[in-house]
PDB file of C-alpha atoms in Angstrom:
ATOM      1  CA  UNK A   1    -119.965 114.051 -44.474  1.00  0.00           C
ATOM      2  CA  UNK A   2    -122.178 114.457 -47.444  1.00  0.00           C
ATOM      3  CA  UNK A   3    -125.232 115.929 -45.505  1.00  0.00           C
ATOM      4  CA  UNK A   4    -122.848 118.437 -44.218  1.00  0.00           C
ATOM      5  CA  UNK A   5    -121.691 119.234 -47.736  1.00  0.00           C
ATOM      6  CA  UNK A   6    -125.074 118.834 -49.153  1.00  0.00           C
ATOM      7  CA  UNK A   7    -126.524 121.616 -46.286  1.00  0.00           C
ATOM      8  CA  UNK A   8    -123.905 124.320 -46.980  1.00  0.00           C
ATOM      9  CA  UNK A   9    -124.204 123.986 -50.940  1.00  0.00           C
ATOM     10  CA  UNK A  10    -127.840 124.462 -50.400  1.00  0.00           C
ATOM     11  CA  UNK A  11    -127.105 127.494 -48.515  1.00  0.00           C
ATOM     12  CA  UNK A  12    -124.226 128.672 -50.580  1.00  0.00           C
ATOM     13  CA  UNK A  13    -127.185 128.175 -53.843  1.00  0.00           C
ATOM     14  CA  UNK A  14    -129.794 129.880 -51.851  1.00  0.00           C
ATOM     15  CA  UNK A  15    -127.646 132.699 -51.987  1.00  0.00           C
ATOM     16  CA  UNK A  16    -127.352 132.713 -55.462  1.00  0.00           C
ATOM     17  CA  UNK A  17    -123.899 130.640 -55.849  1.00  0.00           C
ATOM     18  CA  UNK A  18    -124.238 129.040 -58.973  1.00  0.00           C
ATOM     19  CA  UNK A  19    -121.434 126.750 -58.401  1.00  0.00           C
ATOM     20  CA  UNK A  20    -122.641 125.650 -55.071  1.00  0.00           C
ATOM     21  CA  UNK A  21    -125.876 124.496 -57.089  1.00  0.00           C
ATOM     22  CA  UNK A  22    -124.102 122.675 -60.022  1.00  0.00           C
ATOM     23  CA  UNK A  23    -122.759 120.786 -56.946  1.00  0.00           C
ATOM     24  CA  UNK A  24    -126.050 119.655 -56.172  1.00  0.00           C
ATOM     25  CA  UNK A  25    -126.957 118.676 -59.333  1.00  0.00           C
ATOM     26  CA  UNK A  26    -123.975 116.276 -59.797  1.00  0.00           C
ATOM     27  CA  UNK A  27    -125.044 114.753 -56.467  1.00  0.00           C
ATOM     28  CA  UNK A  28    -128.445 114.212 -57.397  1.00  0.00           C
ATOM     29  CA  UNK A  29    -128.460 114.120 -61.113  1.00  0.00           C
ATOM     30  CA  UNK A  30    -128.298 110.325 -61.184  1.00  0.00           C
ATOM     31  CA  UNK A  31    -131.032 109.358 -58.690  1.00  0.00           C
ATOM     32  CA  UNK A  32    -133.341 112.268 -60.262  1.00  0.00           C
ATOM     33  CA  UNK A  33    -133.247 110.452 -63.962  1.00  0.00           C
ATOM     34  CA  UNK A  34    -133.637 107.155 -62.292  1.00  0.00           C
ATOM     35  CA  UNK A  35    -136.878 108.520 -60.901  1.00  0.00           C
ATOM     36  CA  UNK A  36    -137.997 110.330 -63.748  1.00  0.00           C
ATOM     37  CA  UNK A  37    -136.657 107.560 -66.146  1.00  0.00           C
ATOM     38  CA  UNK A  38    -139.560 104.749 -64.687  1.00  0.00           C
ATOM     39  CA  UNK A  39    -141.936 107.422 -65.092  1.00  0.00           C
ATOM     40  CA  UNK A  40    -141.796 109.077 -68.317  1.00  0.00           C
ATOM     41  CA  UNK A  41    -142.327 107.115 -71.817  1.00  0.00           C
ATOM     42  CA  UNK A  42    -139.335 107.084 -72.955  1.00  0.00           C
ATOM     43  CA  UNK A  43    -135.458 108.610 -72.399  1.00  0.00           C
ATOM     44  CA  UNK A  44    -136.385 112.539 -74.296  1.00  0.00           C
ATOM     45  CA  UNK A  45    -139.102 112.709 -71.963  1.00  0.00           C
ATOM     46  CA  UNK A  46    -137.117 111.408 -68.873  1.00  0.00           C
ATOM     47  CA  UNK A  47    -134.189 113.678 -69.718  1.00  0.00           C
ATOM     48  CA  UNK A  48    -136.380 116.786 -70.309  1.00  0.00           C
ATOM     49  CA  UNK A  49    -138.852 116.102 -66.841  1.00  0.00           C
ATOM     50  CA  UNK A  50    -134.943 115.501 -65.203  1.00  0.00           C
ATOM     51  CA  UNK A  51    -134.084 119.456 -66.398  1.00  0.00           C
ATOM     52  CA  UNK A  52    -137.087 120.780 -65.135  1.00  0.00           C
ATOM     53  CA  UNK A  53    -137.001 119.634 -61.853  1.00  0.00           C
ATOM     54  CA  UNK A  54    -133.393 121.203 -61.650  1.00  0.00           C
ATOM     55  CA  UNK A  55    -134.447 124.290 -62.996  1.00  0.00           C
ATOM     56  CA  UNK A  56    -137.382 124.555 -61.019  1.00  0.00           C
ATOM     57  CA  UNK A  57    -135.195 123.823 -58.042  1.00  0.00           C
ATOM     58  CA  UNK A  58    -132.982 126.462 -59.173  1.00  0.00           C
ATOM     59  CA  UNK A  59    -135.971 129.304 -59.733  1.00  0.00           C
ATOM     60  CA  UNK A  60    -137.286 127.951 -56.677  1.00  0.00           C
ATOM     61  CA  UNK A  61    -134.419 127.733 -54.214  1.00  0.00           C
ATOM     62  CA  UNK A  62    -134.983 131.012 -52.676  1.00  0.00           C
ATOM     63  CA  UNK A  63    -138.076 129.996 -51.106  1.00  0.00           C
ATOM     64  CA  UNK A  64    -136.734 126.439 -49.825  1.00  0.00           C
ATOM     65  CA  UNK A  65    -137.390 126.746 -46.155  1.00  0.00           C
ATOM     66  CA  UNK A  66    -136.129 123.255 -45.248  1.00  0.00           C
ATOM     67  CA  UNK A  67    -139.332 121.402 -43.830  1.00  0.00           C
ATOM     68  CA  UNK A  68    -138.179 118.555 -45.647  1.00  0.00           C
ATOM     69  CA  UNK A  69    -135.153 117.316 -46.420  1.00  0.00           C
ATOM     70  CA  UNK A  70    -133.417 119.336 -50.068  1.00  0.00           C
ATOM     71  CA  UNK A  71    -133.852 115.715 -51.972  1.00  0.00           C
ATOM     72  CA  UNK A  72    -137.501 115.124 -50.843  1.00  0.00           C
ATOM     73  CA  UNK A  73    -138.017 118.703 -52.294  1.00  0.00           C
ATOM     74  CA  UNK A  74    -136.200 118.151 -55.563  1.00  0.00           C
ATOM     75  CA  UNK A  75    -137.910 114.359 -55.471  1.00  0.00           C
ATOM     76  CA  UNK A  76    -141.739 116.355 -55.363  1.00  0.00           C
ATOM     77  CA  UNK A  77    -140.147 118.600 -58.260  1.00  0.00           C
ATOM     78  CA  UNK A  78    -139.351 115.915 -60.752  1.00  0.00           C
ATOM     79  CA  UNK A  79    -142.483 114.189 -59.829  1.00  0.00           C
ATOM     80  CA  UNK A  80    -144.279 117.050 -61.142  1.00  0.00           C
ATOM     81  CA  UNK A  81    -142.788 117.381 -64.143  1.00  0.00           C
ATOM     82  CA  UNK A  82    -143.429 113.886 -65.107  1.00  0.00           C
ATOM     83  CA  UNK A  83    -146.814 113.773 -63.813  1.00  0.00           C
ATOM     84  CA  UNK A  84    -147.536 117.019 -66.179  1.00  0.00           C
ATOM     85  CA  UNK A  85    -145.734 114.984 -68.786  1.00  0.00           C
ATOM     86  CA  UNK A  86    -147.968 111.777 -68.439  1.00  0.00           C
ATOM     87  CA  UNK A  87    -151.125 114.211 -68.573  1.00  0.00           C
ATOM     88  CA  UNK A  88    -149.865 116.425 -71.248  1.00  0.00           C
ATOM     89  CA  UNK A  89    -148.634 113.470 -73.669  1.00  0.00           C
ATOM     90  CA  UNK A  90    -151.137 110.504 -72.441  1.00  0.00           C
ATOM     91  CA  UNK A  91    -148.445 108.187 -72.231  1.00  0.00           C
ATOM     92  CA  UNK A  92    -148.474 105.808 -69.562  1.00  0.00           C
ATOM     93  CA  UNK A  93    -145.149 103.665 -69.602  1.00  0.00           C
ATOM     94  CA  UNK A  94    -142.794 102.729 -66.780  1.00  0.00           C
ATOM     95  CA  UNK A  95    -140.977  99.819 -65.542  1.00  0.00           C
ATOM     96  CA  UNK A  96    -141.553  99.346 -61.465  1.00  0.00           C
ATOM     97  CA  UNK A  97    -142.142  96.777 -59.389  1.00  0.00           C
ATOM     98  CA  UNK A  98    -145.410  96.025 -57.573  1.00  0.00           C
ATOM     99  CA  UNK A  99    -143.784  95.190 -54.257  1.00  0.00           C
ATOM    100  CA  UNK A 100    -140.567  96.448 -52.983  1.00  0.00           C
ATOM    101  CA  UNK A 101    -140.163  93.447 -51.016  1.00  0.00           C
ATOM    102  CA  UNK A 102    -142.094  90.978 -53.316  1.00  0.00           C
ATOM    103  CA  UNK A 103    -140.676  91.622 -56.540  1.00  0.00           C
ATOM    104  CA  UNK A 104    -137.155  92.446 -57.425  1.00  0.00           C
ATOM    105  CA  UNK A 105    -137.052  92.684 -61.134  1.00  0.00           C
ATOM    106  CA  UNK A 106    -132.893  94.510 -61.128  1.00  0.00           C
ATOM    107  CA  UNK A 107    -131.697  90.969 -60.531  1.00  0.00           C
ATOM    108  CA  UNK A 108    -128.072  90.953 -62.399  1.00  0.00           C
ATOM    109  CA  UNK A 109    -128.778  89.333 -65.783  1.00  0.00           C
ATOM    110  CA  UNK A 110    -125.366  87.243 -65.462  1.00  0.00           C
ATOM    111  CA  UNK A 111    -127.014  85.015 -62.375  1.00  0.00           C
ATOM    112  CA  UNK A 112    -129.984  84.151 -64.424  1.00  0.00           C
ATOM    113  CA  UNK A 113    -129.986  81.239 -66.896  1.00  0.00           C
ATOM    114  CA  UNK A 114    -131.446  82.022 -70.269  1.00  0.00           C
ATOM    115  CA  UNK A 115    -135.100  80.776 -69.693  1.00  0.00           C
ATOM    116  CA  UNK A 116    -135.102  83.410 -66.184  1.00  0.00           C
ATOM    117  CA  UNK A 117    -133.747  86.072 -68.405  1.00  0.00           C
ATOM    118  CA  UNK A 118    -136.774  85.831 -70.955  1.00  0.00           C
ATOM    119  CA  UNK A 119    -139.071  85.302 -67.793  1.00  0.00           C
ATOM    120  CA  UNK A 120    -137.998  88.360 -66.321  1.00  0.00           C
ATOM    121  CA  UNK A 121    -138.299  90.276 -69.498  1.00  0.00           C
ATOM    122  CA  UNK A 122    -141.576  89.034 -70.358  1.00  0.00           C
ATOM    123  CA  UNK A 123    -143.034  89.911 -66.377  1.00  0.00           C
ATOM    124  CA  UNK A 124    -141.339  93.311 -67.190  1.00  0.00           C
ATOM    125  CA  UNK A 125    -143.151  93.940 -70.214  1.00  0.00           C
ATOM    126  CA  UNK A 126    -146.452  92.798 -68.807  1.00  0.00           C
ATOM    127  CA  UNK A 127    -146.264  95.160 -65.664  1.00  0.00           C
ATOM    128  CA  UNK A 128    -144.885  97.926 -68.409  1.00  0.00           C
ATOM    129  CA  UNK A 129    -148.622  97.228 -70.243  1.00  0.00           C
ATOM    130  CA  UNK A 130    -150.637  96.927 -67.060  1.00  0.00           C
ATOM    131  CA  UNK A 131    -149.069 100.707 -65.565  1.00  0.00           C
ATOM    132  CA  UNK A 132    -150.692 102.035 -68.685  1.00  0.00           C
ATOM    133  CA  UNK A 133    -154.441 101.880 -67.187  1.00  0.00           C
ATOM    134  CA  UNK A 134    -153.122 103.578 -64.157  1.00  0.00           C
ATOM    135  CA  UNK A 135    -153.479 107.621 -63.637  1.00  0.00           C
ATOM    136  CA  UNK A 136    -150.195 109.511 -63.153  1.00  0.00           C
ATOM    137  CA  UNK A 137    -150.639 109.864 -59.313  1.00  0.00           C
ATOM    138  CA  UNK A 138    -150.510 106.255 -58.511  1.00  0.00           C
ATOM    139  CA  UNK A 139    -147.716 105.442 -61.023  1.00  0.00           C
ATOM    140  CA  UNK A 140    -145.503 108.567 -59.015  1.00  0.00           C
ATOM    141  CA  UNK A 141    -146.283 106.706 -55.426  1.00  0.00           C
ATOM    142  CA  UNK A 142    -145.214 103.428 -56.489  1.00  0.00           C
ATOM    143  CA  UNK A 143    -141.841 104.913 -58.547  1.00  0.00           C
ATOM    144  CA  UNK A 144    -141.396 106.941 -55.093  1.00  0.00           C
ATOM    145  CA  UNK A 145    -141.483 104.186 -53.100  1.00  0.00           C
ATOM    146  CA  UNK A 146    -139.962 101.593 -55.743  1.00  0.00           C
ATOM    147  CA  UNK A 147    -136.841 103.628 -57.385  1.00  0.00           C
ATOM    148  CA  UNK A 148    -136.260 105.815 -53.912  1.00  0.00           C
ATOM    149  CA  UNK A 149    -136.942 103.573 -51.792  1.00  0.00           C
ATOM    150  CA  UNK A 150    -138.824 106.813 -49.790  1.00  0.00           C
ATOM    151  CA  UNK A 151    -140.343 105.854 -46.867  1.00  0.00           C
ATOM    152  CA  UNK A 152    -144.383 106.433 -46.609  1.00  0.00           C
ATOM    153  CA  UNK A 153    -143.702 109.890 -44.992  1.00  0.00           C
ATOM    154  CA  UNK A 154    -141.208 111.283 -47.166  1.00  0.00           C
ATOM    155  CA  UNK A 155    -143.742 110.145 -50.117  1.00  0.00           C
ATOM    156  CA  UNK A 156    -146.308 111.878 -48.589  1.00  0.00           C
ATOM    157  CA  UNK A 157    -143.732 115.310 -48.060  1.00  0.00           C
ATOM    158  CA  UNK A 158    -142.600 114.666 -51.943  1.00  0.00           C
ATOM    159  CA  UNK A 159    -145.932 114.791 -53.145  1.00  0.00           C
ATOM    160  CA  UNK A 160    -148.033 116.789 -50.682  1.00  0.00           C
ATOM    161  CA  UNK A 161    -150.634 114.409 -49.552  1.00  0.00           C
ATOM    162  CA  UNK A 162    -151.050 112.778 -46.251  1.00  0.00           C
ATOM    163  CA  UNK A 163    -149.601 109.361 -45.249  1.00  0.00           C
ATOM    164  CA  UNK A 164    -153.140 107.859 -45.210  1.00  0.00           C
ATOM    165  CA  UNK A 165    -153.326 109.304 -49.063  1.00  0.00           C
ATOM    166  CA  UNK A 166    -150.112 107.580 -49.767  1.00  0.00           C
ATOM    167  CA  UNK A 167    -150.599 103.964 -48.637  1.00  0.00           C
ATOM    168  CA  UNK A 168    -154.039 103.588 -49.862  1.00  0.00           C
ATOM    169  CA  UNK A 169    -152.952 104.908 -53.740  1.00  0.00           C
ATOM    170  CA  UNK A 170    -149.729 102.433 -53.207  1.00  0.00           C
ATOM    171  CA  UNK A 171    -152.208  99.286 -52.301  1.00  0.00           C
ATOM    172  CA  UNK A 172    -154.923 100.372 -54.911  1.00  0.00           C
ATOM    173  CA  UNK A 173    -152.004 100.573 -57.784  1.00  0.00           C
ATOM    174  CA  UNK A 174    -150.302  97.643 -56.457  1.00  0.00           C
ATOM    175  CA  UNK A 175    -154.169  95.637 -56.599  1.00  0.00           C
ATOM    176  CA  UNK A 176    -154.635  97.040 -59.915  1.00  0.00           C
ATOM    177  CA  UNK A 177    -151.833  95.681 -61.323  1.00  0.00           C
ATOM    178  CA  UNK A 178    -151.668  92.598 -59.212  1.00  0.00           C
ATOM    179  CA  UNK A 179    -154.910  92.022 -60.749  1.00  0.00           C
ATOM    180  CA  UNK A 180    -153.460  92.274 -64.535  1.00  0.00           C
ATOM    181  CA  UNK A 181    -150.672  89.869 -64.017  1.00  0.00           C
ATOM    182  CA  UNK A 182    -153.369  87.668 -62.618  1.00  0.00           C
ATOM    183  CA  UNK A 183    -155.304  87.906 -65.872  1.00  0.00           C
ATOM    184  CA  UNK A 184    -151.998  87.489 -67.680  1.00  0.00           C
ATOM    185  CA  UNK A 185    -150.836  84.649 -65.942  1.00  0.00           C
ATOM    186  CA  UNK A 186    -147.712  85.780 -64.376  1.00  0.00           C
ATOM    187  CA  UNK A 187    -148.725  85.898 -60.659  1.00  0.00           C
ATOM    188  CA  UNK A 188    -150.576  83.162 -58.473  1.00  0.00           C
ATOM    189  CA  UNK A 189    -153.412  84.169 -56.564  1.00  0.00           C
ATOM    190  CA  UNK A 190    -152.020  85.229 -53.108  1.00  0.00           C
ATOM    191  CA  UNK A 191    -152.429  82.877 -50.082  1.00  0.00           C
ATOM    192  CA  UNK A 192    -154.739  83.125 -47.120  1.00  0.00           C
ATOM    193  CA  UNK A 193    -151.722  84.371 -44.933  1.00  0.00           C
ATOM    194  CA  UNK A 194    -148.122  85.532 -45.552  1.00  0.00           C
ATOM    195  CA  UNK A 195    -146.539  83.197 -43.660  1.00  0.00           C
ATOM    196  CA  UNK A 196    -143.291  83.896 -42.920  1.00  0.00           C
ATOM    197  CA  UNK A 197    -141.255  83.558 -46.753  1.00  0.00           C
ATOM    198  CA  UNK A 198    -141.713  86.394 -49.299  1.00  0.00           C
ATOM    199  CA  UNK A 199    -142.197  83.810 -52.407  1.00  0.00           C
ATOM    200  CA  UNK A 200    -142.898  86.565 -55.016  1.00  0.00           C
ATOM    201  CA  UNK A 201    -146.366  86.685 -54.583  1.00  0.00           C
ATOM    202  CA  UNK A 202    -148.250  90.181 -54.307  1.00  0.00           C
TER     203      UNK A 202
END
């Protein structure tokens, strides 16, 4: 089993076991540049944030007391990184999705006709402009929750904050830009009631 693996390479790395640690990084390598990818402005940045979360995991490993899980912990690392990016740099560009149920914008391109395609690249594009009003905090709640698919308490373990903290910066980012596709005409205003379909409204 993988978490078995994963618990006695953590072990193995908290002991200094440099192998045991490159281990970890192969395991998590991937998901970490996805996360640090939709956060950062552009692939140097992404990469670099991506190496100091490792090596902050490595410096920090020692310490690790296992509260949370090892990937929360290395999640709340890269986090950091980019959020000290974004402050450093003042660049605000991501691609996410407002609503992990609403809005699905990793649809294969080969099942979408050629008018879809540009649609989904335009709506892409627009919620790439509208992230740039938001502050670093909300964009790393809504990349948690989008590219991780972390559920509200591991967001809140990732980042330190409690779950109230969490679900009220999600739903303020997620009005904020629901509000700038509105204004851009990409979105219909939402109805009185869900109802029971999802029809890509926010």
């Amino acid at each position: 089993m993988i978490e078995a693996r994963e618990q006695k390479w953590v072990a193995a790395a908290k002991e200094g076991d440099q192998e045991a640690f490159e281990e970890l990084v192969h395991l998590y390598e991937k998901r970490v540049l996805a996360l640090t990818q939709r956060m950062c402005a552009n692939p140097e940045d992404a990469a670099e944030a991506a190496q100091e979360a490792f090596f902050a995991a490595w410096q920090g490993l020692k310490n690790f007391r296992g509260d949370s899980s090892f990937s929360t912990w290395l999640y709340r690392l890269a986090s950091n990184a980019c959020v000290d990016q974004l402050r450093r740099e003042g660049r605000r560009q991501a691609a996410v999705s407002l609503d992990d149920e609403d809005v699905n914008l990793d649809i294969p391109a080969s099942i979408l006709s050629p008018q879809e395609e540009a649609e989904r690249r335009e709506l892409g594009e627009q919620i790439e402009a509208g992230l740039q009003s938001l502050p670093p905090e909300y964009r790393a709640v809504l990349v948690l929750r989008e590219v991780q698919q972390l559920r509200y308490e591991e967001i809140g373990k990732a980042l330190e904050m409690d779950i109230g903290t969490v679900k009220s910066r999600i739903s303020r980012g997620r009005k904020k830009l629901r509000s700038f596709l509105l204004a851009q005409g990409n979105f219909s205003s939402p109805p009185s009631s869900k109802g029971t379909g999802k029809g890509g409204c926010l």
